[in-house]
XYZ file of C-alpha atoms in Angstrom:
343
model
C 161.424 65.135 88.320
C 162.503 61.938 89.774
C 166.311 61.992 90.494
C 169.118 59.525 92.571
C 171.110 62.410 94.288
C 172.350 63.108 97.511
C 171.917 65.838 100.088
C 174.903 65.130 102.625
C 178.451 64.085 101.445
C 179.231 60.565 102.111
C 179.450 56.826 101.704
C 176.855 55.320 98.613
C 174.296 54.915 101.401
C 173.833 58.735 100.578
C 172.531 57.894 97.265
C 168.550 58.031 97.407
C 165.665 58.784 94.783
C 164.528 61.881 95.376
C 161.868 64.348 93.974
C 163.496 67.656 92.387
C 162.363 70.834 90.563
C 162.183 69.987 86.954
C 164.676 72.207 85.030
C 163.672 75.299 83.254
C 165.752 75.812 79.762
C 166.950 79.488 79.419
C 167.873 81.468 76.390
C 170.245 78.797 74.331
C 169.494 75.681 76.518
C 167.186 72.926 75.926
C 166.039 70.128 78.789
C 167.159 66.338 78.087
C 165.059 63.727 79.109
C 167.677 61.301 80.359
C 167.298 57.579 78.510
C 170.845 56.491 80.492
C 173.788 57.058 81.832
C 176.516 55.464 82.954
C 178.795 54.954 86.166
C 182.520 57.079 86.311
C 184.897 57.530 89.163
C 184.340 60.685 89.203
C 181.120 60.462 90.144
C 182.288 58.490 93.576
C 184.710 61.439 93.970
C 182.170 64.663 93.526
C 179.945 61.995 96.402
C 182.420 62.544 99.133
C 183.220 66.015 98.424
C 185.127 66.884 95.842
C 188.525 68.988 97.164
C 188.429 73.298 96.529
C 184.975 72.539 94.276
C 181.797 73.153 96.749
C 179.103 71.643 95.096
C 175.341 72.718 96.247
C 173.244 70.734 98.152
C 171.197 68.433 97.188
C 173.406 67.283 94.244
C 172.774 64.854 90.936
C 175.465 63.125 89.534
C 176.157 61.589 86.116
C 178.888 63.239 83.377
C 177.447 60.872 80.639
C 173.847 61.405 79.116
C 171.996 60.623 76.157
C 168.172 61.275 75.873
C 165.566 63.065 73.785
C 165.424 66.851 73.420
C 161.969 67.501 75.292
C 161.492 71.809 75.969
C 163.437 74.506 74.583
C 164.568 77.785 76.046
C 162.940 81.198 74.872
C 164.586 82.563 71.518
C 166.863 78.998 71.459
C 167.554 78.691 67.553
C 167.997 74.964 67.367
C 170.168 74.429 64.299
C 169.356 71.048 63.023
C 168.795 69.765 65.980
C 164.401 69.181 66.838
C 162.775 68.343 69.664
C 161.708 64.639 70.184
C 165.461 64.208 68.686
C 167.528 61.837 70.184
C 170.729 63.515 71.498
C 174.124 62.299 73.222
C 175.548 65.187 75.384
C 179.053 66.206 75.461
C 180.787 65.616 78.968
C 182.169 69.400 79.229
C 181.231 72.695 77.865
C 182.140 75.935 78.102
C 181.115 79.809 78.061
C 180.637 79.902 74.563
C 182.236 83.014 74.300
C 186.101 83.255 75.404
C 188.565 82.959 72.913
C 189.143 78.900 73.567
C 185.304 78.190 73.058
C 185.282 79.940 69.799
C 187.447 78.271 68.338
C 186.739 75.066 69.759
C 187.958 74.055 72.534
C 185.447 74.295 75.163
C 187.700 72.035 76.768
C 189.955 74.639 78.063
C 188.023 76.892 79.136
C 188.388 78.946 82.293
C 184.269 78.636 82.845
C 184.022 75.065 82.250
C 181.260 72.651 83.507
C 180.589 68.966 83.323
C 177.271 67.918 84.342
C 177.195 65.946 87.742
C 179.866 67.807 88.461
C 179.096 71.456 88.380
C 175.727 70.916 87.550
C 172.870 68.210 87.751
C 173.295 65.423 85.465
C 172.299 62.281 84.217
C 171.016 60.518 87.510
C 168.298 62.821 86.895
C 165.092 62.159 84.739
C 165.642 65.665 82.860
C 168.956 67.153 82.467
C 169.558 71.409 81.380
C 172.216 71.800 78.637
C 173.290 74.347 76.155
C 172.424 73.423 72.587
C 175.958 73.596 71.903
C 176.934 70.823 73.854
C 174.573 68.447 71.681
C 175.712 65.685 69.363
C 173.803 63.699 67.021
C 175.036 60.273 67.471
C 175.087 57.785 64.626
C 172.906 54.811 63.712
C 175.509 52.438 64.333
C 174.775 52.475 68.090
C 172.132 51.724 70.892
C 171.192 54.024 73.652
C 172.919 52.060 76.310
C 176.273 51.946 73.944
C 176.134 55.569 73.561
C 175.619 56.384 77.212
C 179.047 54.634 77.824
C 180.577 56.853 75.597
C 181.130 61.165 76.639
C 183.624 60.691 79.480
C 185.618 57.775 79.388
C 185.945 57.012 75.362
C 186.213 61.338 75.332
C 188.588 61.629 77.048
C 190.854 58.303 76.406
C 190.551 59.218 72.177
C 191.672 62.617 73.324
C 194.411 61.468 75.043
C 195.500 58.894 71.755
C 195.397 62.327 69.253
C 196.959 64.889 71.127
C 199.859 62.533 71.768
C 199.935 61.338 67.867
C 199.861 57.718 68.240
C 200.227 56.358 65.012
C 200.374 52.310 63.571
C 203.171 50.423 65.542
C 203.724 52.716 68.154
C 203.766 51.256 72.209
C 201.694 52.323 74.123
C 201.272 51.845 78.069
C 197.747 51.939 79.479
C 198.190 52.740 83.582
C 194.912 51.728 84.916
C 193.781 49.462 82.363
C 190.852 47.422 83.690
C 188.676 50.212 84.686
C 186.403 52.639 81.691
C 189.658 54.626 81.027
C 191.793 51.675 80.796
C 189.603 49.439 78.649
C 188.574 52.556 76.138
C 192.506 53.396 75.967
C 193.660 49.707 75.089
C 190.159 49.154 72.482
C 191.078 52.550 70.729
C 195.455 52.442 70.591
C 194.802 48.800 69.584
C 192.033 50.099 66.518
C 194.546 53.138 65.379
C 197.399 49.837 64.868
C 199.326 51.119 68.259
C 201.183 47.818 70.473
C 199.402 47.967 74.219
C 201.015 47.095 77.526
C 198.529 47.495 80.028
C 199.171 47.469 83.925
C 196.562 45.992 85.530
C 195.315 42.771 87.639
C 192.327 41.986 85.388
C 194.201 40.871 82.211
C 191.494 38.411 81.153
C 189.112 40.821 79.634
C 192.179 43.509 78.629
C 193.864 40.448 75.920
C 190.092 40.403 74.979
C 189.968 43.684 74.118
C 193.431 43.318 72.012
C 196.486 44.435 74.950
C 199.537 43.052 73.384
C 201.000 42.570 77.059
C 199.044 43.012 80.027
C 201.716 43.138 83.470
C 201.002 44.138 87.146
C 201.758 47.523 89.221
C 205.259 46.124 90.103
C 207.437 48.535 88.993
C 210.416 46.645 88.008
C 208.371 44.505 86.579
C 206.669 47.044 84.503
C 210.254 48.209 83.652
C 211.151 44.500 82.844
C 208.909 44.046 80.277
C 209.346 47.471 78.605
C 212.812 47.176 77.884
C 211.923 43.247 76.805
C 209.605 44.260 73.980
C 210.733 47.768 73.181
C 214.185 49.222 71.648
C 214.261 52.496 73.571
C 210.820 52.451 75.997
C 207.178 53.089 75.035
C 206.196 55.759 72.606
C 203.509 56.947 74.471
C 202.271 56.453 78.089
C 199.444 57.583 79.505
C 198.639 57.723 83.287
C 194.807 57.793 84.546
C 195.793 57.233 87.891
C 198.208 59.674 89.199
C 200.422 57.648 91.835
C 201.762 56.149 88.757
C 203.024 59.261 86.761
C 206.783 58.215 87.761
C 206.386 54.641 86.358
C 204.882 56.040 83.303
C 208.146 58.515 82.747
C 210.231 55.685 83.577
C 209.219 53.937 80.665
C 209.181 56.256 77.711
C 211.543 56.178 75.516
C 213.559 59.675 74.584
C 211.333 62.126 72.568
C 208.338 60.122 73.757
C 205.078 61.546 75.371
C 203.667 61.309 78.600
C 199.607 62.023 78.884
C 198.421 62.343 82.131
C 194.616 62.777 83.585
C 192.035 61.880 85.930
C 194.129 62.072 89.126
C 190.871 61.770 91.033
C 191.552 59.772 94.297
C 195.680 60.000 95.125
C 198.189 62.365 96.246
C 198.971 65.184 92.717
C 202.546 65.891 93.663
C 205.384 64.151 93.077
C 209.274 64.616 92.664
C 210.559 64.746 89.034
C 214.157 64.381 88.255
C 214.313 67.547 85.805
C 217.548 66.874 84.169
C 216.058 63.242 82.822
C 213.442 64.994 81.826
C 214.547 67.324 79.143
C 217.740 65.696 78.508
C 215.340 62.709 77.316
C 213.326 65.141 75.511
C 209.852 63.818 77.365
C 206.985 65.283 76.781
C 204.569 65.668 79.430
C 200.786 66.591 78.055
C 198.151 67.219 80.714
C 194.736 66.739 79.448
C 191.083 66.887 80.764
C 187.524 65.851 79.268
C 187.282 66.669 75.803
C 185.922 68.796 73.324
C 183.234 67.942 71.288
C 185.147 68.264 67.819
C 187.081 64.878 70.017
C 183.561 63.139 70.421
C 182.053 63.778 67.123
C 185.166 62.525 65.744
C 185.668 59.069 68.168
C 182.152 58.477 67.190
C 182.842 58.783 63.608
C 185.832 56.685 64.089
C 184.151 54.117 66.237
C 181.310 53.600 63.496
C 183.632 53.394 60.601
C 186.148 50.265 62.562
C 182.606 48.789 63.528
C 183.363 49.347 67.076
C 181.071 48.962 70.717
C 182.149 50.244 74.055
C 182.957 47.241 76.395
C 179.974 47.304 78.618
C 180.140 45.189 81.662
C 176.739 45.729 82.835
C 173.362 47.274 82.452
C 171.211 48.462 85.346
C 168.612 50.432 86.547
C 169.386 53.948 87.444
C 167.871 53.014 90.981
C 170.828 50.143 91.859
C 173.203 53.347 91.734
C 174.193 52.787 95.341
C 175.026 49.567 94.890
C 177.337 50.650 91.820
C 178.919 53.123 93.647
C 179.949 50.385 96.373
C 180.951 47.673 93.535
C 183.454 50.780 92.054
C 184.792 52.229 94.924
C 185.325 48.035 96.046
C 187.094 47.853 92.530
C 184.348 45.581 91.501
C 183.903 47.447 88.040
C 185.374 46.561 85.156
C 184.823 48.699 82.130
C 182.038 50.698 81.690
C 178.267 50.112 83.496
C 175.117 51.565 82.049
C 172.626 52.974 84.161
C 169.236 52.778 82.603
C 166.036 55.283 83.637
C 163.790 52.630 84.526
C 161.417 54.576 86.431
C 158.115 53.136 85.178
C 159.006 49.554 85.360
């Protein structure tokens, strides 16, 4: 098969198109061929070398992947799924077996995988995956819309439920121009939630619906928190890392904190323990999500008539000049990748 990957650790200039072994399906598994994919920081990240996580060489990104079901593994009992089907992948699955995968939440388990990650992924023509980690997607959207979708809208819908946003609520988006930050501020804004978004790109954020949209200052963040809320923000959630402390700042008592994605800065940080229980924070930690979290954000997407905000299509062969563009903060939203290879 005909993949972008890399076979040394480095800058985008890594990134080449390479010819790979195509994947053979096992017991369970079926073999994708990749339609798109699209472009995530972590992706950039798992390029250099991803910290404690060796990751065997040559390598093929891409977490996100939608495609057509094209061979099946021996004795794979395909539910109501068919080959020739189109299918979107889920961004994480698990063993199948431990107690967390069995009762859903693949998310946590100890055996996890994302593909481009701890496996090939999208970049690639074909793509292995467990049956289990298939989703039929609806109607309502295109092959290029869904491709945006696994990671970034995953994980960001994840991150609105298990912190119980509901109508009128604030909510702070840290990081909001980039695929987390635009998915977080389109989704809090659909389930009737107020958005202040920190960012430097609040042009296409007040598109998207951000009530308030304010810069990484942090008095200034603080400034405008206590201006439009009573107490602080219900809910805050950090993609970013270096600004957990802002985000706790700003909650107000009994309010949540969600943090993920802490991808490219320093983890640890001092917390003042005392403010933190005797203001009753919560502090949720999340990563990827389970399907039962995609299935439902589709569902939810469809029904409020909703489309990722794409910022660009390309061909899967311009992905070292994406890489660049992200790692230069030249990406906004999400980009598509498209597997062009004929043209």
């Amino acid at each position: 098969m005909r993949a972008v990957g890399f076979e040394v650790h480095g800058d985008p200039e890594v990134l080449k198109v390479m010819e790979l072994p195509n994947p053979t399906p096992g017991p369970g598994e079926v073999v994708v061929r990749v339609l798109a994919t699209s472009l995530n920081r972590i992706d950039a990240i798992v390029r250099r070398g991803y910290p404690g996580i060796p990751v065997k060489l040559p390598h093929v990104l891409g977490a996100d992947i939608v495609g057509v079901i094209e061979r099946v593994g021996p004795g794979t009992d395909l539910g109501d799924f068919g080959v020739g089907d189109l299918v979107l992948v889920n961004n994480v699955w698990g063993c199948g077996t431990c107690r967390f995968c069995r009762v859903g939440l693949e998310d946590h388990c100890p055996s996890w995988t994302m593909p481009g990650f701890h496996v090939w992924g999208g970049y690639g023509e074909l793509v292995r995956v467990p049956v289990r980690a298939l989703v039929h997607p609806p109607k309502a959207f295109g092959v290029n819309e869904l491709a945006a979708l696994p990671l970034a809208y995953g994980v960001s819908w994840k991150a609105l439920r298990v912190s119980n946003v509901n109508p009128g609520d604030w909510v702070l988006v840290l990081g909001g121009s980039g695929s987390i930050g635009t998915a977080l501020t389109m989704l809090a804004k659909a389930l009737g939630a107020r958005v202040i978004a920190v960012s430097s790109r609040g042009d296409v954020l007040r598109r998207l619906g951000a009530d308030v949209v304010v810069g990484y200052g942090r008095d200034e963040l603080l400034g405008v928190v206590r201006e439009r809320t009573e107490y602080g923000v219900d809910v805050a959630i950090d993609a970013l890392g270096w600004t957990l402390p802002m985000a706790m700042d700003a909650v107000r008592p009994g309010g949540a904190v969600v943090t993920f994605g802490v991808l490219g800065s320093d983890p640890t940080f001092t917390i003042d323990v005392r403010r933190f229980y005797l203001r009753h924070t919560r502090l949720i930690g999340i990563h990827n999500s389970a399907k039962s979290y995609l299935v439902e954000l589709l569902n939810f997407m469809s029904t409020k008539g909703l489309k990722p905000y794409i910022s660009g299509i390309y061909s899967i062969r311009d992905a070292p000049k994406l890489h660049s563009m992200m790692e230069s903060r030249g990406v906004v939203g999400k980009v598509v990748m498209i597997h062009d290879w004929e043209d």
